[in-house]
PDB file of C-alpha atoms in Angstrom:
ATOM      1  CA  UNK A  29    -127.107 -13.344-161.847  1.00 41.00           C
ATOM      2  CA  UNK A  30    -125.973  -9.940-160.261  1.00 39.00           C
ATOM      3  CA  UNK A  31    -122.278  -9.635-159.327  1.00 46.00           C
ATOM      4  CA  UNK A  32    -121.636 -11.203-155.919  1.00 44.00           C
ATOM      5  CA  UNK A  33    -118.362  -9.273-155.097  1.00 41.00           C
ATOM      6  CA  UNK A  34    -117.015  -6.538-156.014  1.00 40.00           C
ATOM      7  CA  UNK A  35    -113.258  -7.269-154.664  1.00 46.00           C
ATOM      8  CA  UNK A  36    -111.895 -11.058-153.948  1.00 53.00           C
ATOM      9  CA  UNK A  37    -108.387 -11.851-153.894  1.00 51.00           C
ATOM     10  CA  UNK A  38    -106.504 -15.028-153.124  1.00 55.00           C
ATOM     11  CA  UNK A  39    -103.264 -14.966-152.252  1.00 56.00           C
ATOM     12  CA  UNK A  40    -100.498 -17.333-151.416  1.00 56.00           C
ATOM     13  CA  UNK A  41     -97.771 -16.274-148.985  1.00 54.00           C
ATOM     14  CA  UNK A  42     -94.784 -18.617-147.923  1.00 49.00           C
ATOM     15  CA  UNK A  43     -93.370 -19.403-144.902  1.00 47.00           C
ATOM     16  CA  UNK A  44     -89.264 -18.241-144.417  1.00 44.00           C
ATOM     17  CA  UNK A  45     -87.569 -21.278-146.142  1.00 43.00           C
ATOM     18  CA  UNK A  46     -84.512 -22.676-146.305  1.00 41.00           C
ATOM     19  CA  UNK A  47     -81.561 -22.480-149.168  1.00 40.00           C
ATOM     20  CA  UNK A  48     -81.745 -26.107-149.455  1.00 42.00           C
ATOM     21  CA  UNK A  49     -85.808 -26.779-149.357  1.00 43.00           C
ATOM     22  CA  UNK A  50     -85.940 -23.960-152.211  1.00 41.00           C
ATOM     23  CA  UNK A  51     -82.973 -25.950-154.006  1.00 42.00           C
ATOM     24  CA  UNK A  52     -84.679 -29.164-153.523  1.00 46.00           C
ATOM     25  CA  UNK A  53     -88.416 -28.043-154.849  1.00 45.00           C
ATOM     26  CA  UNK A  54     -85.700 -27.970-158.244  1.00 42.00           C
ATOM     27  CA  UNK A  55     -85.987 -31.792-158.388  1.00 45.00           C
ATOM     28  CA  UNK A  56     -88.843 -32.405-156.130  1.00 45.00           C
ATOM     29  CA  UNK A  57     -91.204 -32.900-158.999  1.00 45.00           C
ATOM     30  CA  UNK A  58     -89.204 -36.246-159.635  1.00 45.00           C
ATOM     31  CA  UNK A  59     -88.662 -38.080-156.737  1.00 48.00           C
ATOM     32  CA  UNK A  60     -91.461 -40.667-154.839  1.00 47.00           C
ATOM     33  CA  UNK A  61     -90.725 -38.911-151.540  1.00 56.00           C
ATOM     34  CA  UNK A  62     -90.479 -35.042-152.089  1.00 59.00           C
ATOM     35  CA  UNK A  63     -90.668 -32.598-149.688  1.00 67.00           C
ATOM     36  CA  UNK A  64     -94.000 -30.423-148.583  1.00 76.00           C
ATOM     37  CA  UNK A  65     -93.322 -26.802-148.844  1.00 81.00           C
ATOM     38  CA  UNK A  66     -95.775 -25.055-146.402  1.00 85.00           C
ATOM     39  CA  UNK A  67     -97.552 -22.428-148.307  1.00 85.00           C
ATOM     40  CA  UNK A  68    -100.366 -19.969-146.904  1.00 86.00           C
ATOM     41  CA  UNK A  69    -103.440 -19.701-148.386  1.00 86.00           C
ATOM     42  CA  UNK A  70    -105.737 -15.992-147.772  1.00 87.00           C
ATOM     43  CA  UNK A  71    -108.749 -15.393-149.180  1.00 89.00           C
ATOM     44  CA  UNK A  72    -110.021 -11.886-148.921  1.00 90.00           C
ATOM     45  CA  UNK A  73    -113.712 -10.527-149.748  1.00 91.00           C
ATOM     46  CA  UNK A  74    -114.226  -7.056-148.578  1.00 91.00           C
ATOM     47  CA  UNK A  75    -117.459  -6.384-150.169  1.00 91.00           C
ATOM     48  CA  UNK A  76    -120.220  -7.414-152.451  1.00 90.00           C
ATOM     49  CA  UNK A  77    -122.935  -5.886-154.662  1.00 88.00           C
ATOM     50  CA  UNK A  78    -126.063  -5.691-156.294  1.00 86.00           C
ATOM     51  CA  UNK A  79    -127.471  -8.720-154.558  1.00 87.00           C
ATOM     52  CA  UNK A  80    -131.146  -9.539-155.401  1.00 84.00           C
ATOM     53  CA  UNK A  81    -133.447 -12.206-153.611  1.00 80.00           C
ATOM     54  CA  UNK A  82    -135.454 -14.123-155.654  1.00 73.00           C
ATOM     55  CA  UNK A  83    -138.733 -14.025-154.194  1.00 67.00           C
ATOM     56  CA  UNK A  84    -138.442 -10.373-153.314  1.00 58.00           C
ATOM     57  CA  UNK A  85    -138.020  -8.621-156.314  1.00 56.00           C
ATOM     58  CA  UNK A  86    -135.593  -5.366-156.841  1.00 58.00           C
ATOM     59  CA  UNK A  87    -136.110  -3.555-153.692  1.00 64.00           C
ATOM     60  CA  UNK A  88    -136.155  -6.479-151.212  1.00 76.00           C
ATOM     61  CA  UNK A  89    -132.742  -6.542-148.989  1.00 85.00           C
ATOM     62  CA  UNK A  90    -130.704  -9.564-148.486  1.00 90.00           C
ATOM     63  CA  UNK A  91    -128.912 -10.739-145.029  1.00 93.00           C
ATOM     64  CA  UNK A  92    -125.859 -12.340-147.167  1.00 94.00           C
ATOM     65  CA  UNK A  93    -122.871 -15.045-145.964  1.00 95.00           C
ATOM     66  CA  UNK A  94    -120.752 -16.428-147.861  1.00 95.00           C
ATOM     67  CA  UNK A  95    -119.527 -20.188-148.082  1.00 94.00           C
ATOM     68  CA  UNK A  96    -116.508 -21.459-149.318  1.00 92.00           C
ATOM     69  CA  UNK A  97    -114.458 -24.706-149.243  1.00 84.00           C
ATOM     70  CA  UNK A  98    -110.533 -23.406-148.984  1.00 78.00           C
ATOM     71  CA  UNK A  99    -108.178 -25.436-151.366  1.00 72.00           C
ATOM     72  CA  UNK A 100    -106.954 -28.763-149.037  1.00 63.00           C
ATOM     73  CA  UNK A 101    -109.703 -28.303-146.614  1.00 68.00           C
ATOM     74  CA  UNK A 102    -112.658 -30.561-146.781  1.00 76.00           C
ATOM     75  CA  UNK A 103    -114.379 -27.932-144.249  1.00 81.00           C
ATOM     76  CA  UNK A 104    -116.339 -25.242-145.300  1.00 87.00           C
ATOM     77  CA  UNK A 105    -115.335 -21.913-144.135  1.00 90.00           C
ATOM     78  CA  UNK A 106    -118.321 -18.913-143.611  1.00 93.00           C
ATOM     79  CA  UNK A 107    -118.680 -15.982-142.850  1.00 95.00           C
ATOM     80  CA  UNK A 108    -120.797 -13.721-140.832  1.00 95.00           C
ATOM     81  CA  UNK A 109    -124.104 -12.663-141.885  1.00 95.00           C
ATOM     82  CA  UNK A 110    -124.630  -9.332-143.201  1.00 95.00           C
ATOM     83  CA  UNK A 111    -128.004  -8.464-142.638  1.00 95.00           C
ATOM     84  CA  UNK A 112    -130.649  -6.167-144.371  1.00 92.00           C
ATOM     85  CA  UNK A 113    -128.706  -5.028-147.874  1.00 91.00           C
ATOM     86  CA  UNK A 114    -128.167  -5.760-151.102  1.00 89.00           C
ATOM     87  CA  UNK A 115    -124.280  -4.140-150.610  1.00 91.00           C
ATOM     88  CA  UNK A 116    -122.732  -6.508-148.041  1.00 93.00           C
ATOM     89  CA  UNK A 117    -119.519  -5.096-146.655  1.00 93.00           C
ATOM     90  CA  UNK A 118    -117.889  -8.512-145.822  1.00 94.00           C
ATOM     91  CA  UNK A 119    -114.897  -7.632-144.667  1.00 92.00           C
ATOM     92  CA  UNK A 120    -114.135 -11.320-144.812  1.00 93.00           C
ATOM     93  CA  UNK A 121    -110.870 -12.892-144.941  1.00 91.00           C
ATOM     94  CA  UNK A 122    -109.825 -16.706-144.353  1.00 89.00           C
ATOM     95  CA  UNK A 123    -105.948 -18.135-143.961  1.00 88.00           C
ATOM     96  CA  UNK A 124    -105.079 -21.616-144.435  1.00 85.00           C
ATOM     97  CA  UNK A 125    -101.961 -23.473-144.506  1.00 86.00           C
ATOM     98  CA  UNK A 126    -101.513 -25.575-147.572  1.00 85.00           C
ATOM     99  CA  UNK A 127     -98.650 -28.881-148.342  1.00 86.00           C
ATOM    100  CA  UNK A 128     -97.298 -27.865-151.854  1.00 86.00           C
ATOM    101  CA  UNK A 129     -96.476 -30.937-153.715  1.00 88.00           C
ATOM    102  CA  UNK A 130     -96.330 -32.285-157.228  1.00 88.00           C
ATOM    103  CA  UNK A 131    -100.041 -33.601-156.696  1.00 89.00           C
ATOM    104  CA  UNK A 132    -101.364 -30.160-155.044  1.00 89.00           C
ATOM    105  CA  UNK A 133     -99.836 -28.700-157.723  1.00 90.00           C
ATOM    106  CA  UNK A 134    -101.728 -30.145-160.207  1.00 92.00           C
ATOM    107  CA  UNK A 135    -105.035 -29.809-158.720  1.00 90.00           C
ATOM    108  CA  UNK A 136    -104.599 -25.972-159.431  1.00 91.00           C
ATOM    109  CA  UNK A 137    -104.070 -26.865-162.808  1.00 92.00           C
ATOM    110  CA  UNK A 138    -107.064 -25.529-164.730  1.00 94.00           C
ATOM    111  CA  UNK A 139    -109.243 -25.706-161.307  1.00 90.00           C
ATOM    112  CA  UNK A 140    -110.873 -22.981-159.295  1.00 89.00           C
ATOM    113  CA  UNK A 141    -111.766 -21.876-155.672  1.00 89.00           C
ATOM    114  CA  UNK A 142    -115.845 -21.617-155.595  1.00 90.00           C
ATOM    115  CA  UNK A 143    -117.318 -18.951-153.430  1.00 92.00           C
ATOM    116  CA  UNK A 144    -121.020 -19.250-152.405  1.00 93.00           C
ATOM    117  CA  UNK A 145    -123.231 -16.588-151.755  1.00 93.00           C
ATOM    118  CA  UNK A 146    -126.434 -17.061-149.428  1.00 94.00           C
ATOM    119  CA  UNK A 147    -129.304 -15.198-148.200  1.00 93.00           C
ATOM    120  CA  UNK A 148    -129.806 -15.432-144.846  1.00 92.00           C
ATOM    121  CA  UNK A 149    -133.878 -16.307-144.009  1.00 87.00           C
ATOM    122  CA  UNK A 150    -136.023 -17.210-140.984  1.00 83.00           C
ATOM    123  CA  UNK A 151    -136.260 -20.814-140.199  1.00 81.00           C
ATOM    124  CA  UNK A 152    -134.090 -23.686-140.809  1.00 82.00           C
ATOM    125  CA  UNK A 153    -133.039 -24.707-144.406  1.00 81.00           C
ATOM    126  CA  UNK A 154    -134.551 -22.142-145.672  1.00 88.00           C
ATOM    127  CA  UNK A 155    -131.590 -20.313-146.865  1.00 92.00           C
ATOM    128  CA  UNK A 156    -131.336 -19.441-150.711  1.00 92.00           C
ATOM    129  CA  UNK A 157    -128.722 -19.507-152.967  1.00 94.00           C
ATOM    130  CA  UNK A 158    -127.699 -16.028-154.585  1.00 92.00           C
ATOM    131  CA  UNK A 159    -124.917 -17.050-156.704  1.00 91.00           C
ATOM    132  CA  UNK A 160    -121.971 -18.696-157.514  1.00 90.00           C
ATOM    133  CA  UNK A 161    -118.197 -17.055-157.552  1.00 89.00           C
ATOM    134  CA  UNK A 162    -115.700 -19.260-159.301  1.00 89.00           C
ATOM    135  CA  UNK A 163    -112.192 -18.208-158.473  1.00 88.00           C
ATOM    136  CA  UNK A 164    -109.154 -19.174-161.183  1.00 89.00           C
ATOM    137  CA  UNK A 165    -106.198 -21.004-159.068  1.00 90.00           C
ATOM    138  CA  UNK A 166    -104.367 -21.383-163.045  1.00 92.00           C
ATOM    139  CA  UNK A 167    -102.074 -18.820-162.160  1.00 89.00           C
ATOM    140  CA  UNK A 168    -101.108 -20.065-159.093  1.00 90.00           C
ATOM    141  CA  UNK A 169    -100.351 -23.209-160.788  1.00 92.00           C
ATOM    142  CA  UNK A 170     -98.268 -21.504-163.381  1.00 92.00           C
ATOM    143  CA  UNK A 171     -96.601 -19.699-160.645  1.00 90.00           C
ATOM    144  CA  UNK A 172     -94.723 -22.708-159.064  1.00 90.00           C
ATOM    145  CA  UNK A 173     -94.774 -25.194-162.219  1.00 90.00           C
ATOM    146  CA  UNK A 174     -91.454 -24.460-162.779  1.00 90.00           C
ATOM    147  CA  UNK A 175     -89.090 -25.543-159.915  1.00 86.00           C
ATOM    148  CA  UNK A 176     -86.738 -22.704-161.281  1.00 90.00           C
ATOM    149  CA  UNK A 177     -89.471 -19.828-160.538  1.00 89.00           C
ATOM    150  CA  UNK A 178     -90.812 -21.320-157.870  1.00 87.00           C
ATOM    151  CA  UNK A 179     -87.663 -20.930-156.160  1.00 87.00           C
ATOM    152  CA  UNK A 180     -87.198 -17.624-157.022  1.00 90.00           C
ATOM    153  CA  UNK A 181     -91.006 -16.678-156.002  1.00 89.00           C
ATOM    154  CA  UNK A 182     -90.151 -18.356-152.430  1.00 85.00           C
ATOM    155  CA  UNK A 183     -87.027 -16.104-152.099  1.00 88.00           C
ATOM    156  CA  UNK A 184     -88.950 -13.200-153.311  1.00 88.00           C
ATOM    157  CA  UNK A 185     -90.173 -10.298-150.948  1.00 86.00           C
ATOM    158  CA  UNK A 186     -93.736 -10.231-151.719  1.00 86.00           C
ATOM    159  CA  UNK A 187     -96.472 -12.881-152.050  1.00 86.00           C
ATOM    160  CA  UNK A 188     -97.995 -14.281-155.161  1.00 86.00           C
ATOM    161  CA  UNK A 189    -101.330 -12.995-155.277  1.00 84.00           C
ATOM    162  CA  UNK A 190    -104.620 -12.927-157.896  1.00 81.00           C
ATOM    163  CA  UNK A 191    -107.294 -10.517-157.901  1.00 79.00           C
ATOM    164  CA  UNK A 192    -110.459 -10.657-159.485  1.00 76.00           C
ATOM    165  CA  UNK A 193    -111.825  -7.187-158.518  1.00 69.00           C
ATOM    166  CA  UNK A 194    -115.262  -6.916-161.294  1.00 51.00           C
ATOM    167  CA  UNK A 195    -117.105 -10.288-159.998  1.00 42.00           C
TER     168      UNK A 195
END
């Protein structure tokens, strides 16, 4: 299927922590109790192209939303309908806080964030399914594996982010 975004990025950005909650996420990964670091998850989608409805061939215009379950959320998050193109500008962008523990962790172990693309149509449940994005959270994972890192990436300036910007 044609690309359904041009530009998504997913980010994590961390809340101001403490000298000893950075030194502790060193042997959190061992204890029964550890500690929750509060992380912030964004997803960004500014645009999309080449979006095709099925039914209504290569010059038919879409009115696209996306749909997308965040990582600890079992809520779907969407966003506003753009109507009448096949180039969306989306300019859609989503924060949630997220727990970081030794279990979270390992969910973005070799996982992804899945991004769903919709046309819009008239009447209800009759909206049709353009596409599927699938999002790599690896690197986030590989990111904050290592309490060592991870304590360096919470001290750090900037945020960890990922881009996919060719979808």
């Amino acid at each position: 299927w044609p690309p359904a975004s041009q530009k998504i990025s997913v980010g994590v950005n961390k809340q101001p922590v403490s000298t000893s909650v950075s030194r502790s996420l060193l042997t959190q990964m061992g204890t029964s109790e550890e500690e929750e670091l509060l992380l912030h998850v964004l997803l960004m989608v500014p645009e999309g192209a080449d979006f095709v409805p099925g039914d209504a061939g290569l010059h038919g215009s879409c009115n696209v939303y996306l749909n997308c379950k965040l990582l600890s959320t079992e809520e779907a998050t969407r966003s506003a309908v753009v109507w009448g193109t096949r180039q969306p500008i989306f300019r859609f962008s989503q924060v949630t806080p997220m727990s970081l523990t030794s279990k979270q962790l390992e969910r973005l172990k070799n996982n992804v964030m899945v991004v769903e693309a919709w046309n819009k149509r008239p009447g209800p449940g009759r909206d049709q399914l353009l596409g599927l994005v699938k999002l790599p959270l690896h690197q986030f994972y590989l990111s904050f594996k290592d309490p060592k890192i991870s304590a360096l990436l919470l001290q750090a300036q900037y945020p960890v982010v990922a881009v996919d910007s060719s979808l």
